[in-house]
Coordinates of C-alpha atoms in Angstrom, one line a residue:
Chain A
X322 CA 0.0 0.0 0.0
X323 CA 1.6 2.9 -0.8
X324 CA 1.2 5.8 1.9
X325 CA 1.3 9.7 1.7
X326 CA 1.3 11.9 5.0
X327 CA -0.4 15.1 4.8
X328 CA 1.8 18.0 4.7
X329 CA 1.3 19.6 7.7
X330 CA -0.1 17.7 10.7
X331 CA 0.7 16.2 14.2
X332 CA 1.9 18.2 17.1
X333 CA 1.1 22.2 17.2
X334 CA 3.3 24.8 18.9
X335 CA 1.1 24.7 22.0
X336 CA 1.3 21.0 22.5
X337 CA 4.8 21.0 21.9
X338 CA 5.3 23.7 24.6
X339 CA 3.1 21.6 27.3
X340 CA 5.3 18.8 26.6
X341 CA 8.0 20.4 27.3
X342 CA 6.8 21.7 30.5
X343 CA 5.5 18.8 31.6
X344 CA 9.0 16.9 31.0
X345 CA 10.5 19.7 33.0
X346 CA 8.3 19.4 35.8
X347 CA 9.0 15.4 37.2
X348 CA 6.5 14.3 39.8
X349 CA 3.9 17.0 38.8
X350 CA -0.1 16.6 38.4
X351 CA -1.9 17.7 35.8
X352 CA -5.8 18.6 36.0
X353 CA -7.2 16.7 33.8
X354 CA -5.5 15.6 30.8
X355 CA -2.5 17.9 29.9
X356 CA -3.4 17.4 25.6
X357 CA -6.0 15.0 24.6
X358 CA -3.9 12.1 23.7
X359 CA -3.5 8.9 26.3
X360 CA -0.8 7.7 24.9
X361 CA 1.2 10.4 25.2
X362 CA -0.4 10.9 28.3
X363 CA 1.1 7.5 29.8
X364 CA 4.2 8.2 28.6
X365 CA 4.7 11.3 30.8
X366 CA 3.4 9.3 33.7
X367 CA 5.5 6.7 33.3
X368 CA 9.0 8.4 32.0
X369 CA 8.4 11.6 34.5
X370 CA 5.7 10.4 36.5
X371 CA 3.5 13.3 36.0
X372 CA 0.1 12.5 38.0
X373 CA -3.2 13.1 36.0
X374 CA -6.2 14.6 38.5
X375 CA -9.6 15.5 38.0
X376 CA -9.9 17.1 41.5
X377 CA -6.9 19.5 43.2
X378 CA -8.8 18.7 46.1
X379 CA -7.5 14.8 46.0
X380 CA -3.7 16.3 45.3
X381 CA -1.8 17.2 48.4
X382 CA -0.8 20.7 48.6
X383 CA 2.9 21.8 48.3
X384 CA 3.1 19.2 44.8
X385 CA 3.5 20.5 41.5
X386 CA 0.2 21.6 39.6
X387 CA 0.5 21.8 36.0
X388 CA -2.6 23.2 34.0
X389 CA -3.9 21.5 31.1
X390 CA -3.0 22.6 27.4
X391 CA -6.6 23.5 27.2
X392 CA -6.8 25.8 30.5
X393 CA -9.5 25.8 33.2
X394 CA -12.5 27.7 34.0
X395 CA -11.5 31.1 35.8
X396 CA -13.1 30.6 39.5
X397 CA -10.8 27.1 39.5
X398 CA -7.8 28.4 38.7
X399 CA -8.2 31.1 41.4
X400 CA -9.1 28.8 43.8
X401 CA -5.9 26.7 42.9
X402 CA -3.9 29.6 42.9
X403 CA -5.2 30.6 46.8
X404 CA -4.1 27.1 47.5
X405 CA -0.3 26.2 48.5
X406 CA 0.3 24.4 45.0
X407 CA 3.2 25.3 43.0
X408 CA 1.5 26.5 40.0
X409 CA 2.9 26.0 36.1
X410 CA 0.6 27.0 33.5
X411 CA 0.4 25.2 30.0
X412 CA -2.3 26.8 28.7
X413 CA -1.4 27.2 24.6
X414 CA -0.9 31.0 24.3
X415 CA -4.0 30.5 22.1
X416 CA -6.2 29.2 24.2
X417 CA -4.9 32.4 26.9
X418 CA -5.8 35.1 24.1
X419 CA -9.5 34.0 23.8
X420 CA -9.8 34.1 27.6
X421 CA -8.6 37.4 27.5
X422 CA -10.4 38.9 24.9
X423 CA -13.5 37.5 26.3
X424 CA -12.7 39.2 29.5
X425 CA -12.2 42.7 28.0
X426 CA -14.9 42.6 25.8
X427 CA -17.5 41.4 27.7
X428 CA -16.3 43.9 30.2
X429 CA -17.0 46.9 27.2
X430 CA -20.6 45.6 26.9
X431 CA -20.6 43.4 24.3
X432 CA -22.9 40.0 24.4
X433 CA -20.2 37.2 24.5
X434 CA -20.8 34.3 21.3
X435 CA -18.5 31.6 20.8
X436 CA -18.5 29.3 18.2
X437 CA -17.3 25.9 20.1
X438 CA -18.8 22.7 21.7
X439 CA -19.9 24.1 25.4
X440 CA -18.0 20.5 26.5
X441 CA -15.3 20.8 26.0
X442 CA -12.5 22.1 28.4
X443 CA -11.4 24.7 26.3
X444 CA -14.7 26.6 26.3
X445 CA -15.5 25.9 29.5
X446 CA -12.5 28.1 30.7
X447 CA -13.0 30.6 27.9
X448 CA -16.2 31.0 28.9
X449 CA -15.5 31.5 32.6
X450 CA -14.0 34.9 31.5
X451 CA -17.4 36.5 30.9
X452 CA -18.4 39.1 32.6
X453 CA -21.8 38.4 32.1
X454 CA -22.6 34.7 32.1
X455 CA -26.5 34.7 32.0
X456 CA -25.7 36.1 28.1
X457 CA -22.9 34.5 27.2
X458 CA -23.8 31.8 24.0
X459 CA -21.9 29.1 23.2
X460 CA -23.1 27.6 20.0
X461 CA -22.0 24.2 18.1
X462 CA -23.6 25.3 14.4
X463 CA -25.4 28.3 13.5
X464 CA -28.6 26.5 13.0
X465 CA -28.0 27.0 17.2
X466 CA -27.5 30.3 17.3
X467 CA -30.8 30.8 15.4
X468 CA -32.7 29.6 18.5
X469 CA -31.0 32.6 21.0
X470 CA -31.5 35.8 21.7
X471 CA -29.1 38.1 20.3
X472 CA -28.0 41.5 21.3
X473 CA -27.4 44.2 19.5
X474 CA -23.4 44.7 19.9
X475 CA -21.9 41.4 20.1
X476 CA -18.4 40.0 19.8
X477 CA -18.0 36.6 18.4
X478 CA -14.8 34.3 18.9
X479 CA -14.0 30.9 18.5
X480 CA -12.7 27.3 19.7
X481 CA -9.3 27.5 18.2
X482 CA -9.8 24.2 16.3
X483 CA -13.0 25.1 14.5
X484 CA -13.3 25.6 10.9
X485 CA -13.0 29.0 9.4
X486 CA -15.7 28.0 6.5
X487 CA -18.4 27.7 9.3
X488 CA -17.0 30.7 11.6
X489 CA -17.7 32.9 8.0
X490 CA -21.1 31.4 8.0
X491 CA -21.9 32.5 11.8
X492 CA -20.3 36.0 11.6
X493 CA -22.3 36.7 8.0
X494 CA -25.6 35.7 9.8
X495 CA -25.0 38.0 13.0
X496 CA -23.9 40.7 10.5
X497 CA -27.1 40.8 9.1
X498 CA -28.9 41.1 12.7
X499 CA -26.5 43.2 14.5
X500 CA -25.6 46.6 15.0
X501 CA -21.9 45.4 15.7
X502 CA -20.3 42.0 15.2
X503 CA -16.5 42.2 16.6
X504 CA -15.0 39.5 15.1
X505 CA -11.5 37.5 16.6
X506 CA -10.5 35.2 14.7
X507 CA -8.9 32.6 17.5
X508 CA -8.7 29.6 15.3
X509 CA -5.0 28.4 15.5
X510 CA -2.8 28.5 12.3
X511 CA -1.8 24.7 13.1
X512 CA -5.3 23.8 13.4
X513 CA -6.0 26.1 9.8
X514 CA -2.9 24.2 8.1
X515 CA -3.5 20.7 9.2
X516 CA -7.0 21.1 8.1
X517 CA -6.1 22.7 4.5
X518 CA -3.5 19.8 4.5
X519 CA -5.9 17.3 5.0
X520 CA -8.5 18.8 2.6
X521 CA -6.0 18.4 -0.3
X522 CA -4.4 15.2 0.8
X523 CA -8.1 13.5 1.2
X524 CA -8.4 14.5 -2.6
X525 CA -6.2 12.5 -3.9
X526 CA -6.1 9.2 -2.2
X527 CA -8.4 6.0 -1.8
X528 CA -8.4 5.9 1.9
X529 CA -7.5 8.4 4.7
X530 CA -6.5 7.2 8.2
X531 CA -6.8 10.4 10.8
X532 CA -5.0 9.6 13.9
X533 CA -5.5 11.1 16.8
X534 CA -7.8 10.9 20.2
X535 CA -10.7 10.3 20.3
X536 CA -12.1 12.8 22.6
X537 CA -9.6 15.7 20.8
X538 CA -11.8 18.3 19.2
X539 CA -8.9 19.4 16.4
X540 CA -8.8 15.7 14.9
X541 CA -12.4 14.8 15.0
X542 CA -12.5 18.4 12.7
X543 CA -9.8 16.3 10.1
X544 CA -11.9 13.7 10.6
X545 CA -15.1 15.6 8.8
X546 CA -13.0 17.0 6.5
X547 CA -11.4 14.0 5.3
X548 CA -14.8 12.5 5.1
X549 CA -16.1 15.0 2.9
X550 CA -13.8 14.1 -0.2
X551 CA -13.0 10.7 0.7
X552 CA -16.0 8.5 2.5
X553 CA -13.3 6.1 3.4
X554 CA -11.9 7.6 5.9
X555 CA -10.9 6.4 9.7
X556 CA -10.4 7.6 12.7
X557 CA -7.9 5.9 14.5
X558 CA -6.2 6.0 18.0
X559 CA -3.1 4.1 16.9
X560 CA -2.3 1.2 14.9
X561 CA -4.2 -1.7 17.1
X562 CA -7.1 -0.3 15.6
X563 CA -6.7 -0.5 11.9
X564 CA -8.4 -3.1 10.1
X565 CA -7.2 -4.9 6.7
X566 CA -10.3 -4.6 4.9
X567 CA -10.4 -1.1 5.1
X568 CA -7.4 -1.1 2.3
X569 CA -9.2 -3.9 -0.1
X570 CA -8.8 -2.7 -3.7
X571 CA -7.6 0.8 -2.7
X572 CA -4.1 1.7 -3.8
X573 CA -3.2 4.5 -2.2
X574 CA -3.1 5.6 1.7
X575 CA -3.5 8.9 2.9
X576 CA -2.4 9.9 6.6
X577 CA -3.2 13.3 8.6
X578 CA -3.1 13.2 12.7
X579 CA -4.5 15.5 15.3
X580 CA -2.5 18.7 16.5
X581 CA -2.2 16.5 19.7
X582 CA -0.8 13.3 18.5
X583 CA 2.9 12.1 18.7
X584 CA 4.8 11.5 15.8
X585 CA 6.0 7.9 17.1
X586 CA 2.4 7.2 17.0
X587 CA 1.9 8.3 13.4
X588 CA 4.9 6.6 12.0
X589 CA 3.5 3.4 14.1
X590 CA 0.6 3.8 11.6
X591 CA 2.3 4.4 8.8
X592 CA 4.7 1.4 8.8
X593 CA 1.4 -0.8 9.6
X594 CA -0.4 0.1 7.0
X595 CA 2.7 0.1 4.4
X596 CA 3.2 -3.4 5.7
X597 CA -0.5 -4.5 4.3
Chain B
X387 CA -49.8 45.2 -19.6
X388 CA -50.4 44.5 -15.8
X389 CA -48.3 46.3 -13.6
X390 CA -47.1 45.3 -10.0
X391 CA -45.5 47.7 -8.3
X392 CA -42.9 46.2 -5.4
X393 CA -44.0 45.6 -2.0
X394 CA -41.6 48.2 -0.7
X395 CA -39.6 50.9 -3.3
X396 CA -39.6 54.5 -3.5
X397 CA -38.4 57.6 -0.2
X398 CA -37.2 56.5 2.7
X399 CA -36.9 58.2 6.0
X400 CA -33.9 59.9 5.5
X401 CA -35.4 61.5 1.9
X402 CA -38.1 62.2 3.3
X403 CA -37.1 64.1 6.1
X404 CA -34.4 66.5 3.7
X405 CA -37.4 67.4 2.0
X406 CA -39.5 68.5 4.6
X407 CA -36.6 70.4 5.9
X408 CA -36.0 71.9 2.8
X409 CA -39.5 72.5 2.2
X410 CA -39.4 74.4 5.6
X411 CA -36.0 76.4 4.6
X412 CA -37.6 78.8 1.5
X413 CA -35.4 80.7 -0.4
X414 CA -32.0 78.7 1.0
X415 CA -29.4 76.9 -1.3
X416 CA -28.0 73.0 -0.5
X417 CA -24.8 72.5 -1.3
X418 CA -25.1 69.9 -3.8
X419 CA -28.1 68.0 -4.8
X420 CA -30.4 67.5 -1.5
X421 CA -31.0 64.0 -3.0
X422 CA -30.3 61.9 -6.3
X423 CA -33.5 63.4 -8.1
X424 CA -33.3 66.0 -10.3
X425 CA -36.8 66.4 -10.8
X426 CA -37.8 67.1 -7.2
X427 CA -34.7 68.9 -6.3
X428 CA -36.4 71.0 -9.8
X429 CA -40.0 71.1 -7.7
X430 CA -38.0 72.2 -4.5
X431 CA -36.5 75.5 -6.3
X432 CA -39.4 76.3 -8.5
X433 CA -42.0 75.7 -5.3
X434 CA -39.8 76.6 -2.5
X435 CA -36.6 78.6 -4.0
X436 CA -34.2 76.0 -2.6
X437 CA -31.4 76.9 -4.5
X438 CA -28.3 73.9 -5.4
X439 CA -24.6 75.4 -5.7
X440 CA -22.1 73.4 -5.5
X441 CA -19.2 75.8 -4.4
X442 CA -19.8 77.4 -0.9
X443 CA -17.9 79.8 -1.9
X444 CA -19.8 81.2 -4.8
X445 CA -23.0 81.7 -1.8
X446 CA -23.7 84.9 -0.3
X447 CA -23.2 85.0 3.6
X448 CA -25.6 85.3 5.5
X449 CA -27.8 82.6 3.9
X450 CA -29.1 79.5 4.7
X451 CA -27.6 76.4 3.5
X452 CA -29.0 72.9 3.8
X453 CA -26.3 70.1 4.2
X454 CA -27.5 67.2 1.1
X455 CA -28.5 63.8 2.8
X456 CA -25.4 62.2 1.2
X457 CA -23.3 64.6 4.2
X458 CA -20.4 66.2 3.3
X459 CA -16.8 66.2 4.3
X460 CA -15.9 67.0 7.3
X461 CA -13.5 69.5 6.5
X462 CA -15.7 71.6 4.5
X463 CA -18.8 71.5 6.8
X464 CA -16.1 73.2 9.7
X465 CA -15.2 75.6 6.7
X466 CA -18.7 76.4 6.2
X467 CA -19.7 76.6 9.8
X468 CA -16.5 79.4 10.0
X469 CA -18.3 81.5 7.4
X470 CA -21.6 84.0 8.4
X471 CA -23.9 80.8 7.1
X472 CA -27.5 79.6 9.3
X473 CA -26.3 75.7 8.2
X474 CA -29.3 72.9 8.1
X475 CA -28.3 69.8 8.3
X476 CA -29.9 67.2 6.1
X477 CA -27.7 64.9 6.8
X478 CA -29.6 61.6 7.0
X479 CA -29.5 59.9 10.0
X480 CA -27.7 56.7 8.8
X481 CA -25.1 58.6 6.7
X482 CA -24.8 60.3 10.5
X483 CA -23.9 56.9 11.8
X484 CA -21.2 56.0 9.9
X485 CA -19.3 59.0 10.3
X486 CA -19.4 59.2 14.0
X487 CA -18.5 55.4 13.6
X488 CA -15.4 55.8 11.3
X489 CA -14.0 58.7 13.7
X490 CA -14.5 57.6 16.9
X491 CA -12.9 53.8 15.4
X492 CA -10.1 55.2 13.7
X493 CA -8.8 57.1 16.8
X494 CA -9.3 53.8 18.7
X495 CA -5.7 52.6 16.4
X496 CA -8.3 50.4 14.0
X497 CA -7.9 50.8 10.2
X498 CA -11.0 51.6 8.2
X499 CA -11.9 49.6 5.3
X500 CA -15.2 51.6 3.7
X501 CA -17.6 49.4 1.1
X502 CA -18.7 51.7 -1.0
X503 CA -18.1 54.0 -4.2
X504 CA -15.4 56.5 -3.6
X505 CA -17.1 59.1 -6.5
X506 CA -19.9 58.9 -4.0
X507 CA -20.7 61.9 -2.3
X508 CA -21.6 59.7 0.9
X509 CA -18.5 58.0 1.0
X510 CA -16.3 61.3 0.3
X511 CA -18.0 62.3 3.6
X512 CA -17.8 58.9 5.5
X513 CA -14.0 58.8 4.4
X514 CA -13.0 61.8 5.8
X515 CA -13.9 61.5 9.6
X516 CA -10.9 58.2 9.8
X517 CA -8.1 60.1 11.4
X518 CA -5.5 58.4 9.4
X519 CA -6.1 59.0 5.9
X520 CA -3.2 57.0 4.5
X521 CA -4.5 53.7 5.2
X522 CA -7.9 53.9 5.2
X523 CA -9.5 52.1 2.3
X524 CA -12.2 52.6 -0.2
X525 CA -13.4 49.3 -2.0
X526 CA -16.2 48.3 -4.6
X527 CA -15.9 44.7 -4.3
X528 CA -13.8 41.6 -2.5
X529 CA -11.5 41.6 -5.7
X530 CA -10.8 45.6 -4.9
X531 CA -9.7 44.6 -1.5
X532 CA -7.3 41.7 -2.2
X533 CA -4.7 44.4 -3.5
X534 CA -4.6 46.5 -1.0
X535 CA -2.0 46.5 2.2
X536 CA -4.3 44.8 5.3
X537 CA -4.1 45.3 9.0
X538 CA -4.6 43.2 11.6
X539 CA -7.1 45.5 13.7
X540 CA -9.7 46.5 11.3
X541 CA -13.1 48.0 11.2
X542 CA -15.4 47.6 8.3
X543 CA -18.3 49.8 7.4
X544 CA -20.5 49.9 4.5
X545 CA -22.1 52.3 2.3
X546 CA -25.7 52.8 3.3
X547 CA -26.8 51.5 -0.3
X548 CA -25.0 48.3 -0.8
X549 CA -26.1 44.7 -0.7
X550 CA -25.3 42.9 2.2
X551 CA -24.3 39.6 0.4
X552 CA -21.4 41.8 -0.8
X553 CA -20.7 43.0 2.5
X554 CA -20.8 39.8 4.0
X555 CA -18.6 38.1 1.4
X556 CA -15.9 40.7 2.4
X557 CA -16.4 40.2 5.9
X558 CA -15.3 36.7 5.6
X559 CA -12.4 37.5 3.5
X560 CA -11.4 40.1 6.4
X561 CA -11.9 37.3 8.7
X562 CA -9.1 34.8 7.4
X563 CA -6.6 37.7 7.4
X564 CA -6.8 40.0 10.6
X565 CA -6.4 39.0 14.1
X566 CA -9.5 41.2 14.9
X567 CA -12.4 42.7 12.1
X568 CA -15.3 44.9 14.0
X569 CA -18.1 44.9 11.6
X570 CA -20.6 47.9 11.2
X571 CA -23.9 47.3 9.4
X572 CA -24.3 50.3 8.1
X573 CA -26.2 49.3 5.4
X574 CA -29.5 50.8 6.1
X575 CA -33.1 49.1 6.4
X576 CA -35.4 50.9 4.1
X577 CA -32.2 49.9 1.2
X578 CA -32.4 46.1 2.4
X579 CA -36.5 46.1 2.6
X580 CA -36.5 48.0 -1.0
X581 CA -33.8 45.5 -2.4
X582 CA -35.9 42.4 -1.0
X583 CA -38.9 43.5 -2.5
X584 CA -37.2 44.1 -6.0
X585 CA -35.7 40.5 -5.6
X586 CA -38.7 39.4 -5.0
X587 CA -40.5 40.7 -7.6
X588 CA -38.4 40.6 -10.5
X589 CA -38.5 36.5 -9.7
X590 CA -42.7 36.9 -10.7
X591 CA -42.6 39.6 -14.1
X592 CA -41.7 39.6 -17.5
X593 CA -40.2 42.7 -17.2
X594 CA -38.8 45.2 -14.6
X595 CA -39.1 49.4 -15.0
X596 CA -36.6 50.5 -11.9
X597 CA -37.7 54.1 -11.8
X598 CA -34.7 56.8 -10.1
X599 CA -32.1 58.8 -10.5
X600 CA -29.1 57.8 -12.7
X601 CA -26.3 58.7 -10.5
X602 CA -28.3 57.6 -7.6
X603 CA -26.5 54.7 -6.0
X604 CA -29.5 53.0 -4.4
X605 CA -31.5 52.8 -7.5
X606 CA -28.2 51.5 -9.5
X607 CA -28.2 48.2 -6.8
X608 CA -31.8 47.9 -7.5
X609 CA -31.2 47.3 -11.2
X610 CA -28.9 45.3 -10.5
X611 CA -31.0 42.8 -8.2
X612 CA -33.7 43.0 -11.0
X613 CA -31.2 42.2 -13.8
X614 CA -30.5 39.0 -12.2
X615 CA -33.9 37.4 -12.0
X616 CA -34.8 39.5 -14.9
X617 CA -33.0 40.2 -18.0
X618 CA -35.7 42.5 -19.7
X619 CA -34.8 45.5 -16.6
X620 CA -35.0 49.0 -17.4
X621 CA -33.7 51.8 -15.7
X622 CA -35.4 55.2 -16.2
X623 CA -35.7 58.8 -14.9
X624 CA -39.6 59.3 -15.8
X625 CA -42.2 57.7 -18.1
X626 CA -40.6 59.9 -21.0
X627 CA -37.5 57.3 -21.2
X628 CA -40.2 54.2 -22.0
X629 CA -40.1 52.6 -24.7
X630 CA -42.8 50.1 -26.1
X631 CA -40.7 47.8 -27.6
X632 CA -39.6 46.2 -23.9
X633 CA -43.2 45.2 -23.7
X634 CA -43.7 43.4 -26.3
X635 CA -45.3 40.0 -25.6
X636 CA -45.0 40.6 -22.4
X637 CA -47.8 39.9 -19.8
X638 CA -46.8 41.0 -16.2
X639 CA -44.8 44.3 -15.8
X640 CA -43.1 45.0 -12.4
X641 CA -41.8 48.6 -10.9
X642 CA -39.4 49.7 -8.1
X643 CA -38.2 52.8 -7.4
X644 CA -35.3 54.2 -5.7
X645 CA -35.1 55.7 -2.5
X646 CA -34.9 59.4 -3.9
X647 CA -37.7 58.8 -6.3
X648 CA -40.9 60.6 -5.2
X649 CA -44.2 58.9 -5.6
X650 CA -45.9 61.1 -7.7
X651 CA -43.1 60.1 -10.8
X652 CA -43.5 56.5 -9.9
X653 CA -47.1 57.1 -10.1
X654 CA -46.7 58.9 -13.5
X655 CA -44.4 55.5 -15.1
X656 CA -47.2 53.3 -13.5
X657 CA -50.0 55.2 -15.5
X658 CA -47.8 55.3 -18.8
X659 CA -47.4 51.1 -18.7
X660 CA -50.9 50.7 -17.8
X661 CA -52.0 52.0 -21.1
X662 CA -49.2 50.3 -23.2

């Protein structure tokens, strides 16, 4: 089977950057998972052993707290911070700039709408920085939005691993209702160039393999977009997951992985499914 | 020939209140035409001796003289209020809008990109409220834009007569390029209501008389709406421009009229098809 890897993909600045810190700090925690990748995950444990918690409560103060690639909600990281913890932030610098902007803006008056999945982590924290929660949207699709009251001056951002096709759809529709739309545009260049990557690689091949985790927001995006030009396409946590009949009669293989997935993994899958 | 005339077309607000104050103001001059419509500005001077000059200068102090609905740039409206002149300001409302929008934005370190005709007296106005001249921007259409040098802190506003598809698709080209793009809608309502109805309309005719001022810019997008549903569009200043060869073999004839066309030449055209 002959294999092509997409341009760009795998590991983004930010994720890189946690890594590192999380390498630096042995016998750390992190709240909740540091990047949305298990594997990875365990390898920090077991090469650094770098706790993973849900609850600072359960972690004894005085250790090591290192926050999640995809920050926390405001009021936690506060209440952390009043605590005796030793506190290292690995928030992506583009995950920070959306919390901040969503502080100062809602702060100026503006009605807070963000174009995310009100899930995950990363909007939860993003969120958190409204001023004014009880009109704060988060919306998944704009067929969502359709269903809330809007206001008349409103600032719209983004998860940073959304599309910008369907960001352009939102803003055009709250242009038309609004006074004033500010518009940030926090999707994350990595996240724009894997996805452009994977548009064009899907194009060409029989069969695209997306590797990445399966709760991580940025792959299950490469996912869809992979899917739209090439219905065979899989999502797949490594290579224990990849199934020979997914390559009958195709000829060539194309690979993309997630923003938070290690290269070892992906060349893993690569020599698999050049072995078939 | 049966005629429909468009759910909404003809004056709105802001026309209609620059003639009442002109209508008010006997014996005063505008500096320019009051509105795109010879024929009433012709009914305001013969009824009401509201003069049009289009050099200040050339006016004797002392007099009164009616800012046009379009505005006019700032720099000559502080000349003018310098000079022994009782000014009237005709300004409409919405062009208002857009030029307290542009100056108070443009001090605020954003760079103004206008959408909008830069022959248009509107614009000419709009335009020269940005504090930094150099790199504000005047464009007619997305393809306009894509030369010009960017920022990444930009505002956008629109000329009160343009589509809002148009405006929207430039929005989302803004999007992809600046960190942060605050949007005005200054497009204003009674343009969008009149261009819906003409859509609308021109979908159900044969043929579509678009009655208004040539250099009008409102009635010029109106045309253009009809044109595309409807080949067999016309665009005329009064009944005397009609000509019965566009009506033949044709059942259903459908009118707008621009937003500076008074009702009693709209009336006039309607008469003229009627009995075709």
């Amino acid at each position: 089977m002959e294999v092509r890897l997409a341009k760009k993909h795998g590991f983004c600045f930010g994720v890189k950057r946690a890594i590192k810190i999380a390498e630096k700090n042995k016998n750390s925690f992190t709240l909740g998972p540091l990047i949305h990748n298990y594997q990875e995950i365990n390898r920090l444990q077991q090469n650094f052993n770098v706790g993973l918690e849900e609850d600072y409560t359960q972690i004894k103060e005085g250790s090591t707290l290192i926050i999640r690639t995809h920050g926390i909600p405001k009021g936690d990281l506060e209440k952390i911070k009043a605590k005796q913890f030793h506190v290292v932030d690995a928030t992506c610098p583009f995950v920070t700039k959306p919390q901040q902007i969503v502080e100062k803006i809602s702060q100026e008056g503006y009605q807070i709408i963000i174009f995310g999945d009100i899930t995950h982590p990363e909007i939860k924290g993003v969120m958190s920085y409204a001023k004014n929660q009880d009109n704060t949207i988060v919306i998944s699709d704009l067929q969502a939005l359709k269903q809330q009251k809007i206001y008349q001056k409103v600032a719209l951002i983004s998860q940073t691993t959304k599309q910008i096709e369907k960001f352009n759809e939102i803003a055009s529709y709250l242009i038309t209702k609004c006074h004033e739309v500010r518009i940030f545009n926090t999707i994350c260049n990595a996240t724009f160039d894997n996805q452009q990557s994977a548009r064009e690689l899907s194009l060409e091949v029989d069969v695209m393999v997306i590797v990445g985790g399966k709760t991580s927001s940025n792959t299950k995006q490469l996912f869809m977009i992979a899917k739209e030009n090439c219905k065979d396409s899989y999502l797949v946590e490594d290579e224990k997951e990849i199934q020979k009949e997914w390559f009958y009669g195709k000829k060539i293989c194309g690979i993309t992985a997630g923003a938070s997935t290690p290269d070892w993994i992906v060349q893993k899958v690569k020599e698999h499914i050049e072995n078939i």
